[in-house]
């Protein structure tokens, strides 16, 4: 069974700083997708970024980028020029095919003014 | 762009009562997933439907049932509610069972 691990329960940085959230996963599959979802205090689940395992190029979405290391089964999220609105719980998630998302435990990120 | 719609957004029930949660997927999305998120926890998969057929089943109690209708909306029926059922229930949808799932705003269920 696939598992996703986020080893940082909480992180806190100052506004405008860069922060990296860690995620590791375990799977025997070769084709899969990885996601980062953001859950702000409203508790809406918002898709931040996604990565296809067969693509070597790291995904980027504006201030958000990932460092995908397939051999190491690592998928970290980097937030550049952090903003107060980035304060949220961040979940790393794995999916293989049209199956259920498997989530990590989440990292609570606080951006301080 | 249209998003996933869930209703109601908030629901308060007594123990042993029944609740029905509804989910309207993004137009043209044919796959629906249900997740349960307890306080301080990550979302846990309950059940999914593709083209009105159950496609996968997770840790869904026997007291719960769900279905997807001809217009692709889905309903999660919860009977004999227990205090532990209090949680945020998400519906997510995807197009042609592709990998990216888009979440609705969730239904907050409180069982008293």
Coordinates of N, CA and C in Angstrom, one line a residue:
Chain A
X1 N 0.8 -1.2 0.0 CA 0.0 0.0 0.0 C 0.9 1.2 0.0
X2 N 0.4 2.3 -0.7 CA 1.1 3.5 -0.7 C 1.0 4.3 0.6
X3 N 2.1 4.9 1.0 CA 2.1 5.7 2.2 C 2.8 7.1 1.8
X4 N 2.3 8.1 2.5 CA 2.9 9.4 2.4 C 3.3 10.0 3.7
X5 N 4.5 10.5 3.9 CA 4.9 11.0 5.1 C 5.4 12.4 5.1
X6 N 4.8 13.2 5.9 CA 5.3 14.6 6.1 C 5.9 14.7 7.5
X7 N 7.2 15.0 7.5 CA 7.9 14.9 8.8 C 7.9 16.2 9.6
X8 N 7.3 17.2 9.0 CA 7.3 18.6 9.7 C 5.9 18.9 10.1
X9 N 5.5 18.7 11.3 CA 4.1 19.0 11.7 C 3.8 20.5 11.6
X10 N 4.8 21.3 12.0 CA 4.6 22.7 11.9 C 5.8 23.5 11.4
X11 N 5.6 24.6 10.7 CA 6.7 25.4 10.3 C 6.2 26.9 10.4
X12 N 7.2 27.8 10.6 CA 6.8 29.2 10.7 C 8.0 30.0 10.1
X13 N 7.6 30.9 9.3 CA 8.6 31.8 8.6 C 8.1 33.2 8.6
X14 N 9.0 34.1 8.3 CA 8.6 35.5 8.1 C 8.1 35.8 6.7
X15 N 7.2 36.7 6.6 CA 6.7 37.1 5.3 C 7.9 37.5 4.4
X16 N 7.8 37.1 3.1 CA 8.8 37.3 2.0 C 9.9 36.3 2.1
X17 N 10.0 35.5 3.1 CA 11.0 34.4 3.1 C 10.6 33.3 2.2
X18 N 11.6 32.4 2.0 CA 11.3 31.2 1.2 C 11.3 30.0 2.2
X19 N 10.3 29.1 2.0 CA 10.1 28.0 2.9 C 10.0 26.7 2.0
X20 N 10.5 25.6 2.6 CA 10.4 24.3 1.9 C 9.7 23.3 2.8
X21 N 8.7 22.7 2.3 CA 8.0 21.6 3.0 C 8.4 20.3 2.5
X22 N 8.6 19.3 3.3 CA 9.1 18.0 2.9 C 8.0 17.0 2.8
X23 N 8.2 16.0 1.9 CA 7.3 14.9 1.8 C 8.0 13.8 1.2
X24 N 7.8 12.6 1.8 CA 8.3 11.4 1.2 C 7.2 10.4 1.0
X25 N 7.3 9.5 0.1 CA 6.3 8.5 -0.2 C 6.9 7.2 -0.4
X26 N 6.0 6.2 -0.4 CA 6.5 4.8 -0.6 C 5.5 4.2 -1.6
X27 N 6.0 3.7 -2.7 CA 5.2 2.9 -3.7 C 6.0 2.1 -4.5
X28 N 5.4 1.0 -5.0 CA 6.1 0.1 -6.0 C 5.7 0.4 -7.4
X29 N 4.8 1.4 -7.6 CA 4.4 1.7 -8.9 C 5.4 2.7 -9.6
X30 N 5.3 2.7 -10.9 CA 6.2 3.5 -11.7 C 5.5 4.7 -12.2
X31 N 4.2 4.6 -12.4 CA 3.4 5.7 -13.0 C 2.4 6.2 -11.9
X32 N 2.5 7.4 -11.5 CA 1.7 8.0 -10.5 C 1.8 9.5 -10.5
X33 N 0.9 10.1 -9.7 CA 0.9 11.6 -9.6 C 1.1 12.0 -8.2
X34 N 1.7 13.1 -8.0 CA 1.9 13.7 -6.7 C 1.3 15.1 -6.7
X35 N 0.7 15.5 -5.5 CA 0.1 16.8 -5.4 C 0.4 17.4 -4.1
X36 N 0.3 18.7 -4.1 CA 0.3 19.5 -2.9 C -1.1 20.2 -2.8
X37 N -1.8 20.0 -1.7 CA -3.0 20.7 -1.5 C -2.8 21.6 -0.3
X38 N -3.5 22.8 -0.4 CA -3.5 23.8 0.7 C -4.8 23.8 1.3
X39 N -4.8 23.8 2.7 CA -6.1 23.9 3.4 C -6.0 25.1 4.4
X40 N -6.5 26.3 4.0 CA -6.5 27.5 4.8 C -7.5 27.3 6.0
X41 N -7.6 28.3 6.8 CA -8.5 28.2 8.0 C -10.0 27.9 7.5
X42 N -10.3 28.3 6.3 CA -11.7 28.0 5.8 C -11.9 26.5 5.6
X43 N -10.8 25.8 5.6 CA -10.8 24.3 5.4 C -11.2 23.8 4.0
X44 N -11.2 24.8 3.1 CA -11.3 24.4 1.7 C -10.0 23.7 1.3
X45 N -10.1 22.6 0.5 CA -8.9 22.0 -0.1 C -8.6 22.5 -1.4
X46 N -7.5 23.2 -1.5 CA -7.1 23.9 -2.8 C -5.9 23.2 -3.4
X47 N -6.0 22.9 -4.6 CA -4.9 22.3 -5.4 C -3.8 23.4 -5.6
X48 N -2.6 23.1 -5.1 CA -1.5 24.0 -5.3 C -0.7 23.7 -6.5
X49 N -0.3 22.4 -6.6 CA 0.6 22.0 -7.7 C 0.6 20.5 -7.9
X50 N 0.9 20.0 -9.1 CA 0.9 18.6 -9.3 C 2.1 18.2 -10.1
X51 N 2.5 16.9 -10.0 CA 3.7 16.4 -10.6 C 3.4 15.0 -11.2
X52 N 3.6 14.8 -12.5 CA 3.5 13.5 -13.0 C 4.8 12.8 -12.8
X53 N 4.8 11.6 -12.4 CA 6.0 10.8 -12.1 C 6.9 10.6 -13.3
X54 N 6.3 10.5 -14.5 CA 7.1 10.2 -15.7 C 7.8 11.5 -16.2
X55 N 7.5 12.6 -15.6 CA 8.1 13.9 -16.1 C 9.3 14.2 -15.2
X56 N 10.5 14.4 -15.8 CA 11.6 14.7 -15.0 C 11.7 16.1 -14.6
X57 N 11.0 17.0 -15.4 CA 11.0 18.4 -15.0 C 10.2 18.7 -13.8
X58 N 10.7 19.5 -12.9 CA 9.9 19.8 -11.7 C 8.8 20.8 -12.1
X59 N 7.6 20.6 -11.5 CA 6.5 21.5 -11.8 C 6.7 22.8 -11.1
X60 N 6.2 23.9 -11.7 CA 6.2 25.2 -11.1 C 4.9 25.9 -11.4
X61 N 4.4 26.6 -10.3 CA 3.2 27.4 -10.5 C 3.4 28.7 -9.7
X62 N 3.8 29.7 -10.5 CA 4.1 31.1 -9.9 C 5.1 30.9 -8.8
X63 N 4.7 31.3 -7.5 CA 5.7 31.2 -6.4 C 5.9 29.8 -5.8
X64 N 5.2 28.8 -6.4 CA 5.3 27.5 -5.8 C 6.0 26.6 -6.8
X65 N 7.0 25.8 -6.3 CA 7.7 24.9 -7.1 C 8.0 23.6 -6.3
X66 N 8.2 22.5 -7.0 CA 8.5 21.3 -6.3 C 9.9 20.8 -6.7
X67 N 10.5 20.0 -5.8 CA 11.7 19.3 -6.1 C 11.4 17.8 -6.0
X68 N 11.2 17.2 -7.1 CA 10.8 15.8 -7.3 C 12.0 14.9 -7.5
X69 N 12.3 14.1 -6.5 CA 13.4 13.1 -6.6 C 12.8 11.7 -6.7
X70 N 12.6 11.2 -7.9 CA 11.8 9.9 -8.0 C 12.6 8.8 -7.3
X71 N 13.8 8.7 -7.5 CA 14.6 7.6 -6.9 C 14.6 7.6 -5.4
X72 N 14.6 8.8 -4.9 CA 14.6 9.0 -3.4 C 13.1 9.0 -2.9
X73 N 12.2 9.0 -3.8 CA 10.7 9.1 -3.4 C 10.5 10.3 -2.5
X74 N 11.0 11.4 -3.0 CA 10.9 12.6 -2.3 C 10.2 13.7 -3.1
X75 N 9.3 14.5 -2.5 CA 8.5 15.5 -3.2 C 8.3 16.7 -2.3
X76 N 9.3 17.6 -2.4 CA 9.2 18.8 -1.5 C 8.6 20.0 -2.2
X77 N 7.9 20.9 -1.5 CA 7.3 22.1 -2.0 C 8.1 23.3 -1.5
X78 N 8.4 24.1 -2.5 CA 9.1 25.4 -2.1 C 8.2 26.5 -2.4
X79 N 8.0 27.4 -1.4 CA 7.2 28.6 -1.5 C 8.1 29.8 -1.5
X80 N 8.2 30.5 -2.5 CA 9.1 31.7 -2.6 C 8.3 33.0 -2.3
X81 N 9.0 33.9 -1.7 CA 8.4 35.2 -1.4 C 7.0 35.0 -0.7
X82 N 7.1 34.3 0.4 CA 5.9 33.9 1.1 C 5.0 35.1 1.5
X83 N 3.7 34.8 1.5 CA 2.7 35.9 1.8 C 1.9 35.4 3.0
X84 N 1.2 36.4 3.6 CA 0.4 36.1 4.8 C -0.7 35.1 4.3
X85 N -1.2 35.2 3.1 CA -2.2 34.3 2.6 C -1.8 32.9 2.4
X86 N -0.5 32.7 2.5 CA 0.0 31.3 2.4 C -0.2 30.5 3.7
X87 N -0.5 31.2 4.8 CA -0.8 30.5 6.0 C -1.9 29.5 5.9
X88 N -1.6 28.2 6.1 CA -2.5 27.1 5.9 C -1.9 25.8 6.3
X89 N -2.7 24.8 6.3 CA -2.2 23.4 6.4 C -1.9 22.9 5.0
X90 N -0.8 22.3 4.8 CA -0.4 21.8 3.5 C -0.3 20.3 3.5
X91 N -1.0 19.7 2.6 CA -1.0 18.2 2.5 C -0.3 17.8 1.2
X92 N 0.5 16.8 1.3 CA 1.1 16.1 0.2 C 0.2 14.9 -0.1
X93 N 0.0 14.6 -1.3 CA -0.9 13.5 -1.7 C -0.4 12.7 -2.9
X94 N -0.7 11.5 -2.9 CA -0.3 10.5 -3.9 C -1.5 9.9 -4.5
X95 N -1.5 9.7 -5.9 CA -2.5 8.9 -6.5 C -1.9 8.1 -7.6
X96 N -2.4 6.9 -7.8 CA -2.0 6.1 -8.9 C -3.2 5.8 -9.7
X97 N -3.3 6.2 -10.9 CA -4.4 6.0 -11.8 C -5.6 6.8 -11.3
X98 N -6.8 6.2 -11.5 CA -8.0 6.9 -11.1 C -8.5 6.4 -9.7
X99 N -7.5 6.3 -8.8 CA -7.8 5.8 -7.5 C -7.8 6.9 -6.4
X100 N -8.0 6.5 -5.2 CA -8.1 7.4 -4.1 C -6.8 8.2 -3.9
X101 N -6.9 9.4 -3.4 CA -5.8 10.1 -3.0 C -5.4 9.6 -1.6
X102 N -4.1 9.4 -1.4 CA -3.5 9.1 -0.2 C -2.7 10.3 0.3
X103 N -3.1 10.8 1.5 CA -2.6 12.0 2.0 C -1.5 11.8 3.1
X104 N -0.6 12.7 3.2 CA 0.3 12.8 4.3 C -0.4 13.4 5.5
X105 N 0.3 13.5 6.6 CA -0.3 14.0 7.9 C -0.5 15.5 7.9
X106 N 0.1 16.2 7.0 CA 0.0 17.6 6.9 C 1.1 18.4 7.6
X107 N 1.4 19.6 7.1 CA 2.3 20.5 7.7 C 1.6 21.8 7.9
X108 N 1.5 22.3 9.1 CA 0.9 23.6 9.4 C 1.9 24.7 9.2
X109 N 1.7 25.5 8.2 CA 2.6 26.6 7.9 C 2.0 27.9 8.3
X110 N 2.8 28.7 9.1 CA 2.4 30.0 9.5 C 3.4 31.0 8.9
X111 N 2.8 32.0 8.3 CA 3.6 33.1 7.7 C 3.4 34.3 8.7
X112 N 4.5 34.8 9.3 CA 4.4 35.9 10.2 C 4.7 37.2 9.6
X113 N 4.0 38.3 9.9 CA 4.2 39.6 9.4 C 5.5 40.2 9.9
Chain B
X1 N -14.6 29.8 -13.3 CA -14.9 28.4 -13.6 C -15.8 27.7 -12.5
X2 N -16.7 26.8 -13.0 CA -17.6 26.1 -12.1 C -16.7 25.2 -11.2
X3 N -17.2 25.1 -9.9 CA -16.5 24.2 -9.0 C -17.4 23.2 -8.5
X4 N -16.9 22.3 -7.7 CA -17.7 21.3 -7.0 C -18.6 21.9 -6.0
X5 N -19.9 21.5 -6.0 CA -20.9 22.1 -5.1 C -21.3 21.0 -4.1
X6 N -21.3 21.4 -2.8 CA -21.7 20.4 -1.8 C -22.8 21.1 -1.0
X7 N -23.8 20.3 -0.6 CA -24.9 20.8 0.2 C -25.3 19.7 1.2
X8 N -25.7 20.1 2.4 CA -25.6 21.5 2.9 C -24.1 21.7 3.3
X9 N -23.8 22.9 3.7 CA -22.5 23.3 4.1 C -22.3 23.0 5.6
X10 N -23.3 23.0 6.3 CA -23.3 22.7 7.7 C -24.5 21.9 8.1
X11 N -24.3 20.9 9.0 CA -25.4 20.1 9.4 C -25.2 19.7 10.8
X12 N -26.3 19.8 11.6 CA -26.2 19.4 13.0 C -27.3 18.3 13.2
X13 N -26.9 17.2 13.7 CA -27.8 16.0 13.9 C -27.6 15.5 15.3
X14 N -28.6 14.8 15.8 CA -28.6 14.1 17.1 C -28.1 12.6 16.8
X15 N -27.6 12.0 17.8 CA -27.2 10.6 17.7 C -28.3 9.8 17.2
X16 N -28.0 8.8 16.4 CA -29.0 7.8 15.9 C -29.8 8.4 14.8
X17 N -29.7 9.7 14.5 CA -30.4 10.2 13.3 C -29.7 9.9 12.0
X18 N -30.4 10.3 10.9 CA -29.9 10.1 9.6 C -29.5 11.4 8.9
X19 N -28.5 11.4 8.1 CA -28.1 12.6 7.3 C -27.8 12.2 5.9
X20 N -28.1 13.1 5.0 CA -27.8 13.0 3.6 C -27.0 14.1 3.1
X21 N -25.8 13.8 2.5 CA -24.9 14.9 2.0 C -25.0 14.8 0.5
X22 N -25.0 15.9 -0.2 CA -25.1 15.9 -1.6 C -23.9 16.6 -2.3
X23 N -23.5 16.1 -3.4 CA -22.4 16.6 -4.2 C -22.7 16.7 -5.6
X24 N -22.4 17.9 -6.2 CA -22.6 18.2 -7.6 C -21.2 18.4 -8.2
X25 N -20.7 17.5 -9.0 CA -19.4 17.6 -9.6 C -19.3 18.8 -10.6
X26 N -18.1 19.1 -10.9 CA -17.8 20.1 -12.0 C -18.4 19.6 -13.3
X27 N -19.1 20.4 -14.1 CA -19.7 19.9 -15.3 C -18.7 19.1 -16.2
X28 N -19.2 18.0 -16.7 CA -18.5 17.1 -17.5 C -17.6 16.1 -16.7
X29 N -17.5 16.4 -15.4 CA -16.7 15.4 -14.6 C -17.6 14.2 -14.3
X30 N -17.1 13.0 -14.5 CA -17.9 11.8 -14.3 C -17.5 10.9 -13.2
X31 N -16.5 11.4 -12.4 CA -16.0 10.6 -11.3 C -16.1 11.4 -10.0
X32 N -16.6 10.8 -9.0 CA -16.8 11.4 -7.7 C -16.2 10.6 -6.6
X33 N -15.5 11.3 -5.7 CA -14.9 10.7 -4.6 C -15.4 11.4 -3.3
X34 N -15.6 10.6 -2.2 CA -16.0 11.1 -0.9 C -14.8 10.9 0.1
X35 N -14.5 11.9 0.9 CA -13.5 11.8 1.9 C -14.1 12.3 3.2
X36 N -13.5 11.8 4.3 CA -13.9 12.3 5.6 C -12.7 12.8 6.3
X37 N -12.8 14.0 6.9 CA -11.6 14.6 7.6 C -12.0 14.9 9.0
X38 N -11.5 14.2 9.9 CA -11.7 14.5 11.4 C -10.9 15.6 11.8
X39 N -11.1 16.2 13.0 CA -10.4 17.3 13.5 C -8.9 17.0 13.6
X40 N -8.1 17.8 13.0 CA -6.6 17.6 13.1 C -6.1 16.4 12.3
X41 N -6.9 15.9 11.4 CA -6.5 14.7 10.7 C -6.4 15.0 9.2
X42 N -5.8 14.1 8.5 CA -5.8 14.2 7.0 C -7.1 13.6 6.5
X43 N -7.5 13.9 5.3 CA -8.7 13.3 4.7 C -8.5 11.8 4.5
X44 N -9.6 11.1 4.8 CA -9.6 9.7 4.6 C -10.6 9.3 3.5
X45 N -10.2 8.5 2.6 CA -11.1 8.1 1.5 C -12.2 7.2 2.0
X46 N -13.4 7.5 1.5 CA -14.6 6.7 1.8 C -15.0 5.8 0.7
X47 N -15.4 6.4 -0.4 CA -15.9 5.7 -1.6 C -15.8 6.6 -2.8
X48 N -15.9 5.9 -4.0 CA -15.8 6.6 -5.2 C -16.7 6.0 -6.3
X49 N -17.1 6.8 -7.2 CA -18.0 6.4 -8.3 C -17.5 6.9 -9.7
X50 N -17.6 6.0 -10.7 CA -17.2 6.4 -12.0 C -18.4 5.9 -12.9
X51 N -18.9 6.9 -13.7 CA -20.1 6.6 -14.5 C -21.2 5.8 -13.8
X52 N -21.5 6.3 -12.6 CA -22.6 5.9 -11.8 C -22.4 4.5 -11.2
X53 N -21.2 3.9 -11.4 CA -20.9 2.7 -10.7 C -19.8 2.9 -9.6
X54 N -20.0 2.2 -8.5 CA -19.0 2.2 -7.5 C -17.6 1.7 -8.1
X55 N -16.6 2.5 -7.9 CA -15.3 2.2 -8.4 C -14.3 1.8 -7.4
X56 N -14.5 2.3 -6.2 CA -13.5 1.9 -5.1 C -14.2 2.2 -3.8
X57 N -13.8 1.5 -2.8 CA -14.4 1.6 -1.4 C -13.3 1.6 -0.4
X58 N -13.3 2.6 0.5 CA -12.3 2.7 1.5 C -12.9 2.3 2.9
X59 N -12.5 3.1 3.9 CA -13.0 2.8 5.3 C -14.3 3.4 5.5
X60 N -15.3 3.0 4.8 CA -16.7 3.5 5.0 C -17.5 2.6 5.8
X61 N -18.1 3.1 6.9 CA -18.8 2.2 7.8 C -20.1 1.6 7.1
X62 N -20.5 0.5 7.5 CA -21.7 -0.1 6.9 C -22.9 0.7 7.1
X63 N -22.9 1.6 8.0 CA -24.0 2.5 8.3 C -24.1 3.6 7.2
X64 N -23.1 3.7 6.4 CA -23.1 4.7 5.3 C -23.3 4.0 4.0
X65 N -24.0 4.7 3.1 CA -24.1 4.3 1.7 C -24.1 5.5 0.8
X66 N -23.8 5.2 -0.4 CA -23.7 6.3 -1.4 C -24.0 5.8 -2.8
X67 N -24.4 6.8 -3.6 CA -24.7 6.4 -5.0 C -24.4 7.7 -5.9
X68 N -24.3 7.4 -7.1 CA -24.1 8.5 -8.1 C -25.3 8.3 -9.1
X69 N -25.9 9.4 -9.4 CA -27.1 9.5 -10.2 C -26.8 9.7 -11.6
X70 N -27.9 9.7 -12.5 CA -27.7 9.8 -13.9 C -27.2 11.2 -14.3
X71 N -27.4 12.2 -13.5 CA -26.8 13.5 -13.8 C -25.5 13.7 -13.1
X72 N -24.9 12.6 -12.6 CA -23.5 12.5 -12.1 C -23.4 13.1 -10.7
X73 N -24.5 13.7 -10.1 CA -24.4 14.1 -8.7 C -24.4 12.9 -7.8
X74 N -23.9 13.0 -6.7 CA -23.8 11.9 -5.7 C -24.3 12.3 -4.4
X75 N -24.8 11.3 -3.7 CA -25.3 11.5 -2.3 C -24.7 10.5 -1.4
X76 N -24.3 10.9 -0.2 CA -23.8 10.1 0.8 C -24.8 10.0 1.9
X77 N -25.3 8.9 2.2 CA -26.4 8.7 3.2 C -25.7 8.0 4.5
X78 N -26.0 8.7 5.6 CA -25.4 8.2 6.8 C -26.5 8.0 7.8
X79 N -26.6 6.8 8.3 CA -27.6 6.4 9.3 C -27.0 6.1 10.6
X80 N -27.9 6.0 11.6 CA -27.5 5.7 13.0 C -26.3 6.5 13.4
X81 N -26.3 7.8 13.2 CA -25.2 8.6 13.4 C -24.6 8.5 14.8
X82 N -23.3 8.5 14.9 CA -22.6 8.4 16.2 C -21.8 9.7 16.4
X83 N -21.4 10.0 17.6 CA -20.6 11.2 17.9 C -19.3 11.2 17.0
X84 N -18.7 10.1 16.8 CA -17.5 10.0 16.1 C -17.6 10.3 14.6
X85 N -18.9 10.4 14.1 CA -19.1 10.8 12.7 C -18.9 12.3 12.5
X86 N -18.8 13.0 13.6 CA -18.6 14.5 13.4 C -17.3 14.7 12.7
X87 N -17.4 15.4 11.6 CA -16.2 15.6 10.7 C -16.6 16.5 9.6
X88 N -15.6 16.8 8.8 CA -15.8 17.5 7.5 C -15.8 16.5 6.4
X89 N -16.8 16.5 5.6 CA -17.0 15.6 4.5 C -16.8 16.3 3.2
X90 N -15.8 15.8 2.5 CA -15.4 16.4 1.2 C -15.9 15.5 0.1
X91 N -16.4 16.2 -1.0 CA -16.6 15.5 -2.2 C -15.6 16.1 -3.2
X92 N -15.0 15.2 -4.1 CA -14.1 15.7 -5.1 C -14.5 15.1 -6.4
X93 N -14.2 15.7 -7.5 CA -14.5 15.2 -8.8 C -13.4 15.3 -9.8
X94 N -13.4 14.4 -10.8 CA -12.4 14.4 -11.8 C -13.0 14.0 -13.1
X95 N -12.3 14.3 -14.2 CA -12.8 14.1 -15.5 C -12.3 12.8 -16.1
X96 N -13.1 11.9 -16.5 CA -12.7 10.7 -17.1 C -11.7 9.9 -16.3
X97 N -11.9 10.0 -15.0 CA -11.1 9.2 -14.0 C -9.6 9.7 -14.1
X98 N -9.4 10.9 -14.5 CA -8.0 11.3 -14.6 C -7.6 11.7 -13.1
X99 N -6.3 11.9 -13.0 CA -5.7 11.8 -11.7 C -6.0 13.0 -10.8
X100 N -6.2 14.2 -11.4 CA -6.4 15.4 -10.6 C -7.8 15.5 -10.1
X101 N -7.9 15.6 -8.8 CA -9.3 15.7 -8.2 C -9.4 17.1 -7.6
X102 N -10.6 17.6 -7.9 CA -10.9 19.0 -7.4 C -12.0 18.8 -6.3
X103 N -11.7 19.5 -5.2 CA -12.5 19.4 -4.0 C -13.6 20.4 -3.9
X104 N -14.7 20.0 -3.4 CA -15.8 20.9 -3.0 C -15.4 21.6 -1.7
X105 N -16.3 22.5 -1.2 CA -16.0 23.2 0.0 C -16.2 22.4 1.3
X106 N -16.8 21.2 1.2 CA -17.0 20.4 2.3 C -18.4 20.6 3.0
X107 N -18.8 19.6 3.7 CA -20.0 19.7 4.6 C -19.5 19.4 6.0
X108 N -19.7 20.3 6.9 CA -19.4 20.1 8.3 C -20.5 19.5 9.0
X109 N -20.3 18.3 9.5 CA -21.3 17.5 10.2 C -21.0 17.5 11.7
X110 N -21.9 17.9 12.5 CA -21.8 17.8 13.9 C -22.9 16.9 14.5
X111 N -22.5 15.9 15.2 CA -23.4 15.0 15.8 C -23.4 15.2 17.3
X112 N -24.6 15.5 17.8 CA -24.7 15.8 19.3 C -25.3 14.7 20.1

